[in-house]
XYZ file of C-alpha atoms in Angstrom:
184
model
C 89.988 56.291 32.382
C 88.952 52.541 32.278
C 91.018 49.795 30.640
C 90.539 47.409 27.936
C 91.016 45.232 30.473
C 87.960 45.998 32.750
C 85.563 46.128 29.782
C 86.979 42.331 29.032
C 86.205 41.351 32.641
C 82.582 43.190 32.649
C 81.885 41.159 29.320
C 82.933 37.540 30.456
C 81.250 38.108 33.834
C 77.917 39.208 31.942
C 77.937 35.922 29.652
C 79.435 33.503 32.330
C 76.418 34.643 35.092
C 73.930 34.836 32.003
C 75.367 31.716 31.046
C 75.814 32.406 27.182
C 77.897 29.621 24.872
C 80.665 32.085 23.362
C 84.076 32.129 22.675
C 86.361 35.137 22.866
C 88.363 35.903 19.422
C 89.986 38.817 17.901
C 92.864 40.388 18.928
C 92.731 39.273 22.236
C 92.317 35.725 22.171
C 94.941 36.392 18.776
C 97.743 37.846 21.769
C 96.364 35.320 24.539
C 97.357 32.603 22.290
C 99.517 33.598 19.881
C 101.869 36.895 20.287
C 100.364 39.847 22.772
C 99.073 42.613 20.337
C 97.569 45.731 20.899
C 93.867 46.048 20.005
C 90.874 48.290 20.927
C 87.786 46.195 21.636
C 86.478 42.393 22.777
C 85.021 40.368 20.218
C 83.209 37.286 21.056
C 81.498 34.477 18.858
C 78.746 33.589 20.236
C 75.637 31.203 19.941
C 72.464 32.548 20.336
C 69.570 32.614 18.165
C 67.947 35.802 16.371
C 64.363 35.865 18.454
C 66.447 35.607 21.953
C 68.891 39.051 21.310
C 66.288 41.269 22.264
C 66.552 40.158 25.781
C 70.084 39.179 25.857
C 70.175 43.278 24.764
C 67.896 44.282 28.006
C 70.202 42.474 29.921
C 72.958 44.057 28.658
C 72.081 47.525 29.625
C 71.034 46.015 33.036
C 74.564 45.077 33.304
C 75.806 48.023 32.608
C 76.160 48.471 29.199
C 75.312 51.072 26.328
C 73.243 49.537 23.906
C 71.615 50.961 20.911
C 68.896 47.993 20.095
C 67.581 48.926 16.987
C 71.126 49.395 15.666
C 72.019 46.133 17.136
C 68.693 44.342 16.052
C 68.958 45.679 12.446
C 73.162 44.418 11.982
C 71.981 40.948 13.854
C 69.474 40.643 11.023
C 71.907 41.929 8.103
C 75.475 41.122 8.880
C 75.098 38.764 12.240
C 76.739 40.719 13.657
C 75.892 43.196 16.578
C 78.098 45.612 18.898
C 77.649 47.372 22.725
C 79.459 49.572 24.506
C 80.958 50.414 27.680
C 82.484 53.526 28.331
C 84.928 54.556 25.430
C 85.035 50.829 24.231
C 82.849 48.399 21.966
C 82.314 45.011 22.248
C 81.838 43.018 19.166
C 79.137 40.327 19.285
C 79.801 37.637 15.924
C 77.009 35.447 15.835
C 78.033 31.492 15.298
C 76.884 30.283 11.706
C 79.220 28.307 10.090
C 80.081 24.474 10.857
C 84.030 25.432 11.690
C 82.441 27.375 14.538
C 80.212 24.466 16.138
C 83.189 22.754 16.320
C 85.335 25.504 17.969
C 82.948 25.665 20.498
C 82.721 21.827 21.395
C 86.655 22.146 21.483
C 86.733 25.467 23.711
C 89.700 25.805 26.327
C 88.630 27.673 29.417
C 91.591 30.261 29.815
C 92.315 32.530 33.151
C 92.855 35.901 31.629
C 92.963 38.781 33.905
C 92.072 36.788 36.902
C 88.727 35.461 35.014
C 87.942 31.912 33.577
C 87.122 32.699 29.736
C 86.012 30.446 26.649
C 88.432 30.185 23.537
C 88.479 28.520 21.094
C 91.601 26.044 20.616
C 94.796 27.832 18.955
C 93.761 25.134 15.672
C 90.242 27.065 15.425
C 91.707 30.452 15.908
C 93.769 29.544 13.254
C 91.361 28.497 10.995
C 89.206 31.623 11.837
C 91.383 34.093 10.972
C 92.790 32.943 8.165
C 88.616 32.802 6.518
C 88.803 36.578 6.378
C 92.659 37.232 5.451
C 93.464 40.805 6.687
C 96.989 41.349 7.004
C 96.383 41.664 11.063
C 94.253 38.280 10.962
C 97.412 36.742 8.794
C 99.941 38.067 11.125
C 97.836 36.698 14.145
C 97.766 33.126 12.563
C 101.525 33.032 12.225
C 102.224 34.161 15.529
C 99.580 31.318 17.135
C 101.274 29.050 14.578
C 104.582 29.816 15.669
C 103.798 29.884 19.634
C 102.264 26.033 19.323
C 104.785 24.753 16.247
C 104.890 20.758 16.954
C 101.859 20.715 19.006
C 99.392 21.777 16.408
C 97.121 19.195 14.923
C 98.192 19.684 11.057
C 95.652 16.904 10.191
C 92.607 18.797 11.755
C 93.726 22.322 10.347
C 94.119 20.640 6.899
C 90.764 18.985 7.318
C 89.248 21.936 7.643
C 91.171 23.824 5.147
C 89.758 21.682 2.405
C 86.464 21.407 3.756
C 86.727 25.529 3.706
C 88.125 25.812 0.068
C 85.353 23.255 -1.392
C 83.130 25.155 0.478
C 83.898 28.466 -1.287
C 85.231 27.243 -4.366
C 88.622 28.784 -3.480
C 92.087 27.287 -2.329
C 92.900 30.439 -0.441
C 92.591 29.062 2.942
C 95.070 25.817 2.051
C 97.572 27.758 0.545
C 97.622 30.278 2.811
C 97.856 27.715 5.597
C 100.066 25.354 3.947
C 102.523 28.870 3.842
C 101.772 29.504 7.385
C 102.871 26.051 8.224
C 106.082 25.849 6.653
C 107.162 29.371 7.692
């Protein structure tokens, strides 16, 4: 039975050789930086324009991995979002849109995770990026990274970009919820 683990080190060694601009999130960058969680898959946020996924696809099952391309083509063009597999796990592929995640990327830390160098984003962005959606899990992640880096963060860049995320969508969600997530 393979691990989590392997399919995390097939994934970064695909987009590190192919040399793709992407950032690993989710629950494993969430217990890399924050508190170690359980999860079930590897998401990654990555840069790559619409036209050039058909090939970054082909490669993909050159590598190794299942893909279904239509599938993938048709959520890339709906939800920008697109997934592959490898063995009995997926890979989520989120691709970059928003201004919050140009950033993240110029501020990526290069982490050694399972014996492989990996892109993340900084714990601020992680932050910042799950807090936009607001499950429970995302919240819980965001207080653990918060509480792993407490007097290291830089407040004045997450509140920067809380405002800039509430005018953005007309909703003080994100500030409050940081501002809690702070003070906790």
């Amino acid at each position: 039975m393979i691990l989590l683990e392997e399919v995390y080190k097939k994934v970064v060694t695909f987009l590190n050789r192919e040399r793709y601009k992407y950032l690993i999130i989710g629950g494993i960058a969430a217990g890399t930086l924050g508190e170690p969680r359980i999860t079930a898959d590897v998401d990654v946020d990555i840069i790559i324009d619409k036209e050039s996924i058909p090939d970054f696809l082909d490669k993909a099952v050159t590598d190794g991995f299942e893909v279904f391309k239509d599938k993938c083509l048709v959520s890339a063009e709906r939800t920008g979002v697109f997934q592959i597999n490898f063995e009995d796990f997926h890979v989520d592929f989120i691709i970059a849109s928003t201004d919050l995640e140009t950033t993240a990327f110029e501020r990526a830390k290069t982490i050694k995770l399972y014996g492989i160098k990996a892109f993340f984003p900084s714990p601020e962005d992680l932050i910042l990026l799950k807090i936009i959606p607001g499950r429970d899990k995302d919240l819980l992640d965001a207080k653990s990274i918060v509480l792993r880096h407490k007097g290291k963060l830089d407040t004045n860049y997450l509140e920067t970009w809380a405002t800039k995320l509430c005018d953005e969508a007309e909703d003080m969600r994100i500030w409050t919820t940081l501002q809690q997530l702070l003070k906790d």
